[in-house]
Coordinates of N, CA and C and ligand atoms in Angstrom, one line a residue:
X139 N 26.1 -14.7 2.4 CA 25.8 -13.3 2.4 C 24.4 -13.0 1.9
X140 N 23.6 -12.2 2.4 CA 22.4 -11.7 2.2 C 22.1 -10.3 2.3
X141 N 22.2 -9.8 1.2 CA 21.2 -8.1 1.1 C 20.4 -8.3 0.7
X142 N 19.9 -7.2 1.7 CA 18.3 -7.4 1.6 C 17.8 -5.8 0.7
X143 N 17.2 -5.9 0.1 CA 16.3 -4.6 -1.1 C 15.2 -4.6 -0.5
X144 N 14.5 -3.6 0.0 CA 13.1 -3.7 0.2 C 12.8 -1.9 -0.1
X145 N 11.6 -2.1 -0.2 CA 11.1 -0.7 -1.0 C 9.1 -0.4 -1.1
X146 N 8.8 0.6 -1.7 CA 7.6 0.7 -1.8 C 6.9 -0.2 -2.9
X147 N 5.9 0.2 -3.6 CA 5.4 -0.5 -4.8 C 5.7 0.3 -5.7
X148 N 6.2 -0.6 -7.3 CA 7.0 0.1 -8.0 C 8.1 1.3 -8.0
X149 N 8.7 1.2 -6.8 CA 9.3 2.1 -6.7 C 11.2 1.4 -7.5
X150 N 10.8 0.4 -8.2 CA 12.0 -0.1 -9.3 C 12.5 -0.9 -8.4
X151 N 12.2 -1.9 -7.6 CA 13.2 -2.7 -6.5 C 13.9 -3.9 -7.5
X152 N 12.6 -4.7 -8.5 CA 13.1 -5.2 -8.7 C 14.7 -5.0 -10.4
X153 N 13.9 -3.8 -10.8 CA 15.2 -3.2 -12.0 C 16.6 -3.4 -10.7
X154 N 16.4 -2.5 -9.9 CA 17.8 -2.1 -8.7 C 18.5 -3.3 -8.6
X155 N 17.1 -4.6 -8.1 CA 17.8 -5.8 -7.2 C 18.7 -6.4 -8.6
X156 N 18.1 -6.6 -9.9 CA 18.6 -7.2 -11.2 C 20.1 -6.1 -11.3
X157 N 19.7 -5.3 -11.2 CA 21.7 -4.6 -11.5 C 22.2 -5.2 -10.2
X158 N 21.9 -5.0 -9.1 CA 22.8 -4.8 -8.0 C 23.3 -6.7 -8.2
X159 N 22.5 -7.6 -8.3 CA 22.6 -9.0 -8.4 C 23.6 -9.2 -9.6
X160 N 23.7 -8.3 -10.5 CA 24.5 -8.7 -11.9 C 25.8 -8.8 -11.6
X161 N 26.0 -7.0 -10.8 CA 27.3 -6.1 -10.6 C 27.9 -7.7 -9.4
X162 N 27.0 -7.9 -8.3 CA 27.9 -8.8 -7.3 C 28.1 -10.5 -8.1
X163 N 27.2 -11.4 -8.7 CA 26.8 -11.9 -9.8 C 26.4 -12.7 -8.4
X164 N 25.9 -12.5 -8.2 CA 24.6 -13.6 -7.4 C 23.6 -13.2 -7.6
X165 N 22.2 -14.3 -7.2 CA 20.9 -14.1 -7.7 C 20.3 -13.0 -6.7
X166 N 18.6 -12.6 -7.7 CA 18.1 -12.3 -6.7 C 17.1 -12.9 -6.5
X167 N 16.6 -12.7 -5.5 CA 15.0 -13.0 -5.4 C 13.9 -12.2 -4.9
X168 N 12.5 -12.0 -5.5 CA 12.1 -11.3 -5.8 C 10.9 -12.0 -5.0
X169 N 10.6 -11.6 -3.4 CA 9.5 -12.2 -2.7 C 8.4 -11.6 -3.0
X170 N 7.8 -10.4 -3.8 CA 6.4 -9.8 -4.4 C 6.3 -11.3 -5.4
X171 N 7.2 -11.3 -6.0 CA 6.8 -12.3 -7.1 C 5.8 -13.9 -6.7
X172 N 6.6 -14.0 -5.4 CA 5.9 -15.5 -4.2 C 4.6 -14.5 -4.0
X173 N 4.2 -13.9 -3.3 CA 3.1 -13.3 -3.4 C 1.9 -12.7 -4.1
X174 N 3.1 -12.5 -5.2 CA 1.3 -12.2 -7.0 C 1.5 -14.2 -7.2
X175 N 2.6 -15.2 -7.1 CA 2.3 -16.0 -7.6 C 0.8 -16.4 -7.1
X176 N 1.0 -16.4 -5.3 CA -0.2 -17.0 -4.7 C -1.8 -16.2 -5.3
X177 N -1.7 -14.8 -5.6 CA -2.5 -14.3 -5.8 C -3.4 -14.9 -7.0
X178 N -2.0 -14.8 -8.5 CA -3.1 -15.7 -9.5 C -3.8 -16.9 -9.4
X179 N -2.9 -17.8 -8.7 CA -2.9 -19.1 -7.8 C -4.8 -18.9 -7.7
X180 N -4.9 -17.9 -6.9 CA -6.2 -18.0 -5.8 C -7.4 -17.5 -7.1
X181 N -6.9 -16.0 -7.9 CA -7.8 -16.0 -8.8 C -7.8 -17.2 -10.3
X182 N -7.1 -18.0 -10.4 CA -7.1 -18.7 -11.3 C -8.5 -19.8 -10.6
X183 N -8.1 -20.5 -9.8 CA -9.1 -21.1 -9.0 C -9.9 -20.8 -8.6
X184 N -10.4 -19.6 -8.7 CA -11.5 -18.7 -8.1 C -11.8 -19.0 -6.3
X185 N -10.7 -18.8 -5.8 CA -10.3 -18.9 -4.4 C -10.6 -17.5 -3.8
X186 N -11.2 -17.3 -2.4 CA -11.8 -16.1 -2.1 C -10.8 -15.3 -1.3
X187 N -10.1 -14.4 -1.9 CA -8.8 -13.9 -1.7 C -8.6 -13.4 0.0
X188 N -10.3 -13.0 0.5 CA -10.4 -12.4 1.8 C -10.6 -13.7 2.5
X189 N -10.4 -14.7 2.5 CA -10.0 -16.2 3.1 C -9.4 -16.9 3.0
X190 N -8.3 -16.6 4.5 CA -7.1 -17.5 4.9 C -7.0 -19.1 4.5
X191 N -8.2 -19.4 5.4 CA -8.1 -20.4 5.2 C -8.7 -21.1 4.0
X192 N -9.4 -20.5 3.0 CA -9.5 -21.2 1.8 C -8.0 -21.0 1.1
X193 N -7.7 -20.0 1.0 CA -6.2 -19.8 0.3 C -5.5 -20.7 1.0
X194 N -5.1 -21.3 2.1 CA -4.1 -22.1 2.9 C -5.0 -23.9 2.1
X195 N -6.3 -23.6 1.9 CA -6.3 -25.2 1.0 C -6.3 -25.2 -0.2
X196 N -6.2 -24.2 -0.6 CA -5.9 -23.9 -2.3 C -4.3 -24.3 -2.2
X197 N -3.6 -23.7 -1.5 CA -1.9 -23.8 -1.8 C -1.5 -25.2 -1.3
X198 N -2.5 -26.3 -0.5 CA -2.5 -27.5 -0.4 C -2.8 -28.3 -1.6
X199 N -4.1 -27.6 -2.6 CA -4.3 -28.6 -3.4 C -3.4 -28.1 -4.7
X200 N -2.2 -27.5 -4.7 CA -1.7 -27.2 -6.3 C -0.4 -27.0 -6.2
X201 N 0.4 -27.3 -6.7 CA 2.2 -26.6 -6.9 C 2.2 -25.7 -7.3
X202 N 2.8 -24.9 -6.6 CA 3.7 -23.5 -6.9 C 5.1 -23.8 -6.3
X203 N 5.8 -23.3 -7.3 CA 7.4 -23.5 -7.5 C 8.0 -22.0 -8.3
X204 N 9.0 -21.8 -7.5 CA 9.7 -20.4 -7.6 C 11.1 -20.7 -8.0
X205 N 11.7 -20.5 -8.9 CA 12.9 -20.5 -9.1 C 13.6 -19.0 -9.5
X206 N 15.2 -19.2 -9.0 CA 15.7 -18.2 -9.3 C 16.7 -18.1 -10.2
X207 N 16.7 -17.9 -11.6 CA 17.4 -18.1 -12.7 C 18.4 -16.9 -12.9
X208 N 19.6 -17.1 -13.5 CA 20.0 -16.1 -13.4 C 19.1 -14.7 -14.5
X209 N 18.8 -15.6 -15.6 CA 18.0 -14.5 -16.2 C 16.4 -14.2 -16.0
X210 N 16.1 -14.3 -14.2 CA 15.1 -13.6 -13.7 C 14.5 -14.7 -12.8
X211 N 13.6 -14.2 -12.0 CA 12.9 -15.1 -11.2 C 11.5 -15.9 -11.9
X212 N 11.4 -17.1 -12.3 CA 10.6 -17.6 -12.8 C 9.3 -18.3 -11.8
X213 N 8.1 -18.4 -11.9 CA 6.9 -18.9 -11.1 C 6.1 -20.4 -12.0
X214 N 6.2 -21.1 -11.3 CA 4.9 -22.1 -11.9 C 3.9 -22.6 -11.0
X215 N 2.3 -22.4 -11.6 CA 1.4 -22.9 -11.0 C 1.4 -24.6 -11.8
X216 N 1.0 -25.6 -11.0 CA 1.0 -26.7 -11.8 C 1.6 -27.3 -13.0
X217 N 3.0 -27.1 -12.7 CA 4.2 -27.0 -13.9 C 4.0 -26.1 -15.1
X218 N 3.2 -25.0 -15.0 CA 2.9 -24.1 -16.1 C 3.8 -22.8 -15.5
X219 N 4.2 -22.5 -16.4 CA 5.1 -21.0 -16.5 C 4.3 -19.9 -16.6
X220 N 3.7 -19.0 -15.2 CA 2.9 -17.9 -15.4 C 3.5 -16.6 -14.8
X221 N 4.6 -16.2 -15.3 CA 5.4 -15.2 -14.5 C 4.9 -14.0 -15.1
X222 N 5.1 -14.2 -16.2 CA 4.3 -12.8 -17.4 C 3.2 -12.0 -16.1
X223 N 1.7 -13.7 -16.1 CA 0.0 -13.5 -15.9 C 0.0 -13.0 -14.0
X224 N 1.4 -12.7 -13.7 CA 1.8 -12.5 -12.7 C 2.1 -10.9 -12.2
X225 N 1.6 -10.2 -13.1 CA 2.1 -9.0 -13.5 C 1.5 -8.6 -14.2
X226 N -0.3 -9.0 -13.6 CA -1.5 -8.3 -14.5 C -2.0 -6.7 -13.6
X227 N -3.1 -6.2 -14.2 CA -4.0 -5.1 -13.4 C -4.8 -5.8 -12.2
X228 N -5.3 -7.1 -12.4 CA -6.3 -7.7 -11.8 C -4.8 -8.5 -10.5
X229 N -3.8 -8.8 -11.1 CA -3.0 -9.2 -9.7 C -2.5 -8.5 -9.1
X230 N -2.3 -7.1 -9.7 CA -2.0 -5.6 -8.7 C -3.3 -5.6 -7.8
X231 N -4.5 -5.6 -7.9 CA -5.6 -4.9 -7.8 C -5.6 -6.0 -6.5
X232 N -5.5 -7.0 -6.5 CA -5.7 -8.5 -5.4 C -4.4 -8.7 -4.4
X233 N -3.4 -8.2 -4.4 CA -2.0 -9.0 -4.6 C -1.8 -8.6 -2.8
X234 N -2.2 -7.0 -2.3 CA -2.1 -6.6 -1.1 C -3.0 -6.9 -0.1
X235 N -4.5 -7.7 -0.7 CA -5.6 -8.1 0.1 C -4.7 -9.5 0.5
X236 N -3.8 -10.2 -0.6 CA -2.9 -11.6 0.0 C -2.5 -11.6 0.6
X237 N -2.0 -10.0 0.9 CA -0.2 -10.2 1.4 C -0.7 -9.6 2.6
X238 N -2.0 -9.6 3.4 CA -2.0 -9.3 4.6 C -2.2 -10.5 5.9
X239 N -2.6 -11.7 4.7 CA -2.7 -13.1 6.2 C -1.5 -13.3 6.4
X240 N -1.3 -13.7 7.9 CA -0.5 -13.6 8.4 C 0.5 -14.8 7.8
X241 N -0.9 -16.2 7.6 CA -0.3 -17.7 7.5 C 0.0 -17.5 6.1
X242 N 0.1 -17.0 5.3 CA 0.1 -16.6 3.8 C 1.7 -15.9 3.5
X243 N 1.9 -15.0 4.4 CA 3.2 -14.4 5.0 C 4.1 -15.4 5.0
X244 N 3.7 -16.2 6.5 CA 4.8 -17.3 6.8 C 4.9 -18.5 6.1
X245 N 3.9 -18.4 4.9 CA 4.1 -19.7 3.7 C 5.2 -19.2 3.0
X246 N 5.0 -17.7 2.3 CA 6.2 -17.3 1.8 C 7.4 -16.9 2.1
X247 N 7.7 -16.9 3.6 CA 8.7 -16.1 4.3 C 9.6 -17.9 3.9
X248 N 9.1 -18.9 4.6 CA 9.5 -20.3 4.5 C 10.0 -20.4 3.5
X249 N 9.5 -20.3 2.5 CA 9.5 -20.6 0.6 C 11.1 -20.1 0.5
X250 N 11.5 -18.7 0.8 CA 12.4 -17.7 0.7 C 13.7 -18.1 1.3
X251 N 13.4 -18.3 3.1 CA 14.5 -18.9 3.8 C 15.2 -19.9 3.6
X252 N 14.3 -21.0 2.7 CA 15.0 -22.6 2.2 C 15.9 -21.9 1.1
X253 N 16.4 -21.1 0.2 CA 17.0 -20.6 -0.2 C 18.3 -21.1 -0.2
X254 N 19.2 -21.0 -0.8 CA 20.9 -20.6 -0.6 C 21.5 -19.6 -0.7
X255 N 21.9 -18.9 0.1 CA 22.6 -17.5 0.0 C 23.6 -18.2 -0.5
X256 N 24.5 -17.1 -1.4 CA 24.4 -15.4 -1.2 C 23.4 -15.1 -2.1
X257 N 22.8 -14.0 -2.1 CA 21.7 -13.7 -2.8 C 21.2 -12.2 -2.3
X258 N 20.4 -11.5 -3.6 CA 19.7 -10.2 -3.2 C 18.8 -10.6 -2.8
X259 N 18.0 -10.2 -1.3 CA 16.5 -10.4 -1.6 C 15.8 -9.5 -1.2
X260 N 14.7 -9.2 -2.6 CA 13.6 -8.0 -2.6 C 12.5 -8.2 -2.2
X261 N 11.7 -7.1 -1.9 CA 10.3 -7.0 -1.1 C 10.0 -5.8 0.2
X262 N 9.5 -6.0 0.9 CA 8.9 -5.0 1.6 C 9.7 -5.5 3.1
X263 N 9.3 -6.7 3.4 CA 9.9 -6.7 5.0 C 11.0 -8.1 5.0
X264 N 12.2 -7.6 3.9 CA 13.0 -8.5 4.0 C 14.3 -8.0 5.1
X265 N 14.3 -6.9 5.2 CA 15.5 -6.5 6.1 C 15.0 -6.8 7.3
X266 N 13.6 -6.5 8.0 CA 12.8 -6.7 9.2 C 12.4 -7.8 9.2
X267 N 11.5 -8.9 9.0 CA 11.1 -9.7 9.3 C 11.9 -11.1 9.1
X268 N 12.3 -10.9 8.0 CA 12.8 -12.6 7.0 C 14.6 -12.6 7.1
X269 N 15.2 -11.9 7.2 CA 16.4 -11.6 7.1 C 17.3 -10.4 8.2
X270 N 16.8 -10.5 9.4 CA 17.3 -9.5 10.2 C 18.8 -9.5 10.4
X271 N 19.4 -10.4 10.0 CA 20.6 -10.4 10.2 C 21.4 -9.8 9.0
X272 N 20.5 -9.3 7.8 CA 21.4 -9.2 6.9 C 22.7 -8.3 6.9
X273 N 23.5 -8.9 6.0 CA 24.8 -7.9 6.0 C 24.5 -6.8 5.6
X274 N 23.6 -6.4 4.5 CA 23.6 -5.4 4.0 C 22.5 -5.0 3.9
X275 N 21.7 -4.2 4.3 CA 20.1 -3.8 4.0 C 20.0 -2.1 3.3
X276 N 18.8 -2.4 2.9 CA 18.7 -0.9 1.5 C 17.1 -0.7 1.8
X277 N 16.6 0.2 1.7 CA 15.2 0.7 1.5 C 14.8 1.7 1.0
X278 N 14.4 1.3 -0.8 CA 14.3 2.1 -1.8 C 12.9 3.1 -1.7
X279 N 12.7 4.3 -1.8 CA 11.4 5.0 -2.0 C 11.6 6.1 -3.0
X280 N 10.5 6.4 -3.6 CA 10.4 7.6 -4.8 C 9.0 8.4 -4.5
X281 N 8.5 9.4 -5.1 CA 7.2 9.7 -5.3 C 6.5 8.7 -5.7
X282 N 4.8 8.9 -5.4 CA 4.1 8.0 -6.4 C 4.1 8.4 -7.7
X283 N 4.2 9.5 -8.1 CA 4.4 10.1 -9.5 C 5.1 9.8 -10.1
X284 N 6.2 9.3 -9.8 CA 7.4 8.9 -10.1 C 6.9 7.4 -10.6
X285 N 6.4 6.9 -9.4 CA 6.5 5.6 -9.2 C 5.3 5.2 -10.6
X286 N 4.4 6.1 -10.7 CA 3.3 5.7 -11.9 C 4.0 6.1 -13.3
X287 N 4.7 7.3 -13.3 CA 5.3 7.5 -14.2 C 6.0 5.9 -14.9
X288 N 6.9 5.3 -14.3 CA 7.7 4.4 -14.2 C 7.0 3.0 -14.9
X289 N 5.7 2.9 -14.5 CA 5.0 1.7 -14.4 C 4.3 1.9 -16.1
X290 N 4.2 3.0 -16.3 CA 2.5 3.0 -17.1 C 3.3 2.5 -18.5
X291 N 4.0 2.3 -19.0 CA 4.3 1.5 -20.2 C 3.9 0.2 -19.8
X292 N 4.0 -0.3 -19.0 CA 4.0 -2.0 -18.3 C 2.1 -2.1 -17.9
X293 N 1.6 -1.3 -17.9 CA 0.1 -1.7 -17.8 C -0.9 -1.0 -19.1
X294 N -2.1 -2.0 -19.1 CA -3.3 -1.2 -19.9 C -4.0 0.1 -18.9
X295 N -3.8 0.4 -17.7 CA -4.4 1.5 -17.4 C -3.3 3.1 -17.6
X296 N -4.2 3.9 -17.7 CA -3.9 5.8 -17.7 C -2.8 5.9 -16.2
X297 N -2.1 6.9 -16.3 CA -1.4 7.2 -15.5 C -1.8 7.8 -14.1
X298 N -3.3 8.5 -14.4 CA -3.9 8.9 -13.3 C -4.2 7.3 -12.2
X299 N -5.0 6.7 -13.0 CA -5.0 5.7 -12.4 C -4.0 4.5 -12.1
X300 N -2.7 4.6 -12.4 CA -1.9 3.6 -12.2 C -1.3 4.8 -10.6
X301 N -1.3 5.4 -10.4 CA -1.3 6.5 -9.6 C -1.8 6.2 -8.3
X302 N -3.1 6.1 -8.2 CA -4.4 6.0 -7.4 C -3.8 4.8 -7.2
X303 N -3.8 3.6 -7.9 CA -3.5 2.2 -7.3 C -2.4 1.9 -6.6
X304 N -1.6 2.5 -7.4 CA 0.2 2.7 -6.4 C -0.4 3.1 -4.8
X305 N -0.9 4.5 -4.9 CA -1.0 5.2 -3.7 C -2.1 4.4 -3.1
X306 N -2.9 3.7 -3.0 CA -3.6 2.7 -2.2 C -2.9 0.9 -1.9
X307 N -2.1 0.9 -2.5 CA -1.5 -0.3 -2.2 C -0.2 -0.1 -1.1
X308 N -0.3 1.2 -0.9 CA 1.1 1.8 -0.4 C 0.4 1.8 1.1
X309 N -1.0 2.1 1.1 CA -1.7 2.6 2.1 C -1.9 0.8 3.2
X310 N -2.3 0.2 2.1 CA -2.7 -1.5 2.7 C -1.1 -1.8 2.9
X311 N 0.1 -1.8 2.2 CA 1.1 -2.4 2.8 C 1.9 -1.7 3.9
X312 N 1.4 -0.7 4.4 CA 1.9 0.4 5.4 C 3.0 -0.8 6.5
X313 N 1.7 -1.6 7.1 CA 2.1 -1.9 8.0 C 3.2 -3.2 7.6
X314 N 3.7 -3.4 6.7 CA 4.5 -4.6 6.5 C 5.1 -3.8 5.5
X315 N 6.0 -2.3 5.6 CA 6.6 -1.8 4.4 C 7.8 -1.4 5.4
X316 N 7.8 -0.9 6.6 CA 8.6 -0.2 7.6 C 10.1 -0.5 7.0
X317 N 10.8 0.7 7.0 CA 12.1 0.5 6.5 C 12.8 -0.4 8.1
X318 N 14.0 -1.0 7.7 CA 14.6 -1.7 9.2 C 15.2 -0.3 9.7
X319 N 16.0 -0.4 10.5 CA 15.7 1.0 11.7 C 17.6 0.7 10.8
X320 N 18.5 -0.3 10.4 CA 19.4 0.0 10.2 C 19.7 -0.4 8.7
X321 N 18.9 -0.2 7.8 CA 18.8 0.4 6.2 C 19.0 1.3 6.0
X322 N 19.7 1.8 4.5 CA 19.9 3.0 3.8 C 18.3 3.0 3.1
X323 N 18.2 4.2 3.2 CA 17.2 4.8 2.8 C 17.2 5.5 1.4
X324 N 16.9 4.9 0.5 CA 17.8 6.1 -0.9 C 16.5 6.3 -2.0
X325 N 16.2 7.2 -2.3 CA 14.9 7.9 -2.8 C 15.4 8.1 -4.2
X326 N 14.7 7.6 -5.3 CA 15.6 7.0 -6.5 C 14.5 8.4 -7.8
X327 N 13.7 9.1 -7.0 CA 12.7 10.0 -7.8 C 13.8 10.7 -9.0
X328 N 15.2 10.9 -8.1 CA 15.8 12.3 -9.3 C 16.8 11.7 -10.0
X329 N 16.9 10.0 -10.0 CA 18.0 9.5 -10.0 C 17.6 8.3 -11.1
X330 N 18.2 8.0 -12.3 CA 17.7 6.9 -13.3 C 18.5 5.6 -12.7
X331 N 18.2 4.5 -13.1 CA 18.6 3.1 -13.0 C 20.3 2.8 -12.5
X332 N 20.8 3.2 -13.4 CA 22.2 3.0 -13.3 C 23.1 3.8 -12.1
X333 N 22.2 4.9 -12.0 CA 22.7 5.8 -10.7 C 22.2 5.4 -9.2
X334 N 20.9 4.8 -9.1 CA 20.2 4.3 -8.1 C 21.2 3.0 -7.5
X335 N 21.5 1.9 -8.6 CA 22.0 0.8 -9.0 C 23.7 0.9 -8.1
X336 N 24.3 2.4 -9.2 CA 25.4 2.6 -8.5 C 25.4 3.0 -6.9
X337 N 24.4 4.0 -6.4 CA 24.8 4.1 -5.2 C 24.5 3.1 -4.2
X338 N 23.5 1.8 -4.3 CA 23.8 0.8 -3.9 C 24.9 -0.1 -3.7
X339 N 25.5 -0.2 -4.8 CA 27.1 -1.0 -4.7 C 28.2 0.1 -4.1
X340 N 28.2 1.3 -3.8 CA 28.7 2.5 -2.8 C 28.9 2.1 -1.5
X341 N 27.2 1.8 -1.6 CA 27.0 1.6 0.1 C 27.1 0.1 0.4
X342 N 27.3 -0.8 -0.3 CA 27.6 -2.2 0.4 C 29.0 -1.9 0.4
X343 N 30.5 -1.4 -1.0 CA 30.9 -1.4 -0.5 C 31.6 -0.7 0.7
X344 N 31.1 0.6 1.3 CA 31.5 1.0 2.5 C 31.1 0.0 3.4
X345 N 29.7 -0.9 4.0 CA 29.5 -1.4 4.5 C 30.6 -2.8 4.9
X346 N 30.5 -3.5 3.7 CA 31.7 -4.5 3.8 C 32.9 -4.5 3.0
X347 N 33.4 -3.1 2.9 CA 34.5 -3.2 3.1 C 35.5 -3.5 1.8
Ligands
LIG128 O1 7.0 -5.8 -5.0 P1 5.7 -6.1 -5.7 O2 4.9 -4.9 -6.1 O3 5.9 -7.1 -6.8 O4 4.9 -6.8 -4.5 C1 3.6 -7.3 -4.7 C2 2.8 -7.2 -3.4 O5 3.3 -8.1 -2.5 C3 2.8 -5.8 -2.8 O6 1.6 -5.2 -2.9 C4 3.1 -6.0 -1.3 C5 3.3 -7.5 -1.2 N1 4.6 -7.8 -0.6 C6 4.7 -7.9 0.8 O7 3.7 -7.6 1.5 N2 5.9 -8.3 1.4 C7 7.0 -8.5 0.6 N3 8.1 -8.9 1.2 C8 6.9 -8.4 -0.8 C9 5.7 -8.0 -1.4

């Protein structure tokens, strides 16, 4: 079994996917996370993030390994544990320039599918591209206000600006955010954690029953 989470930036996919994964007690996995990994990946090595193909020999010359623990999804570049440095201003600021090559895509789409279901899996085009069969699909959205609101304890930047970055990373993932045509759509702006969380386990179980 496979649900699929997919959602805007910060719009809490991965809080949602961690309740919804508890409440059914399978994992989740968190494909933004394969995607800032490659990003630090590329700024650690000072890899030129607007080239495919340097990034496609960067991910040749170094290990990245993703695991999914039950107490969260962990990343290592070269057996080092960088999940924190993965979840900087500078890998927000880079992370949607990565996530537009195509071959960069299907490095991580691969990564995700060797998997073993059952499992949550979060991100942008998991109901649509990576998972079209899923049993259950969900596609979370809020304001960006909401959405900066939400974030600005978790970064060193002001709220105006964590704002502005939301709303331009929203702009570059446009075309690889599309909800699947047969996703719930649930807009979590007026709704805290536990209620967002709940009406997901609603709708899977109507869905299955
Ligand atoms: O969910 P997140 O903010 O951690 O995702 C980081 C970036 O990765 C985001 O800017 C868009 C990209 N992404 C993507 O293009 N496709 C996915 N399935 C997941 C994330």
């Amino acid at each position: 079994m496979v649900i699929t989470l997919d959602g805007l930036a910060a719009s809490g996919k991965s809080s949602v996917a961690t309740g919804m994964a508890t409440a059914l007690n399978v994992p989740f996995i968190s494909s933004g996370l394969l995607y800032r990994l490659v990003t630090y990946a590329a700024i650690h090595s000072h890899t030129d993030v607007h080239s495919q193909d340097a990034l496609l020999a960067m991910l040749e010359g170094n290990q990245l390994r993703f695991e999914a623990k039950t107490t969260g999804n962990v990343v290592y570049l070269n057996q080092v544990n960088v999940t924190a440095e993965c979840f900087s201003s500078e890998v927000d600021a880079q992370v949607s320039v990565i996530a537009q090559h195509p071959q960069i895509r299907t490095w991580v789409n691969q990564h995700i599918r060797q998997l073993e279901p059952p499992f949550v899996a979060e991100g942008r085009d998991m109901g649509t591209n990576v998972f079209p069969d899923a049993s259950v699909k969900i596609f979370l959205t809020a304001s960006s206000l909401v959405r900066a609101k939400r974030r600005v304890a978790e970064r060193d930047q002001n709220l105006a600006e964590i704002q502005k970055g939301i709303e331009a990373r929203d702009a570059m993932d446009a075309n690889n955010s599309a909800p699947a045509l047969d996703a719930m759509l649930l807009d979590s702006s007026e709704l805290n954690l536990e209620q967002t969380v709940e009406q997901t386990l609603e709708f899977i179980k109507t869905k299955l029953g």
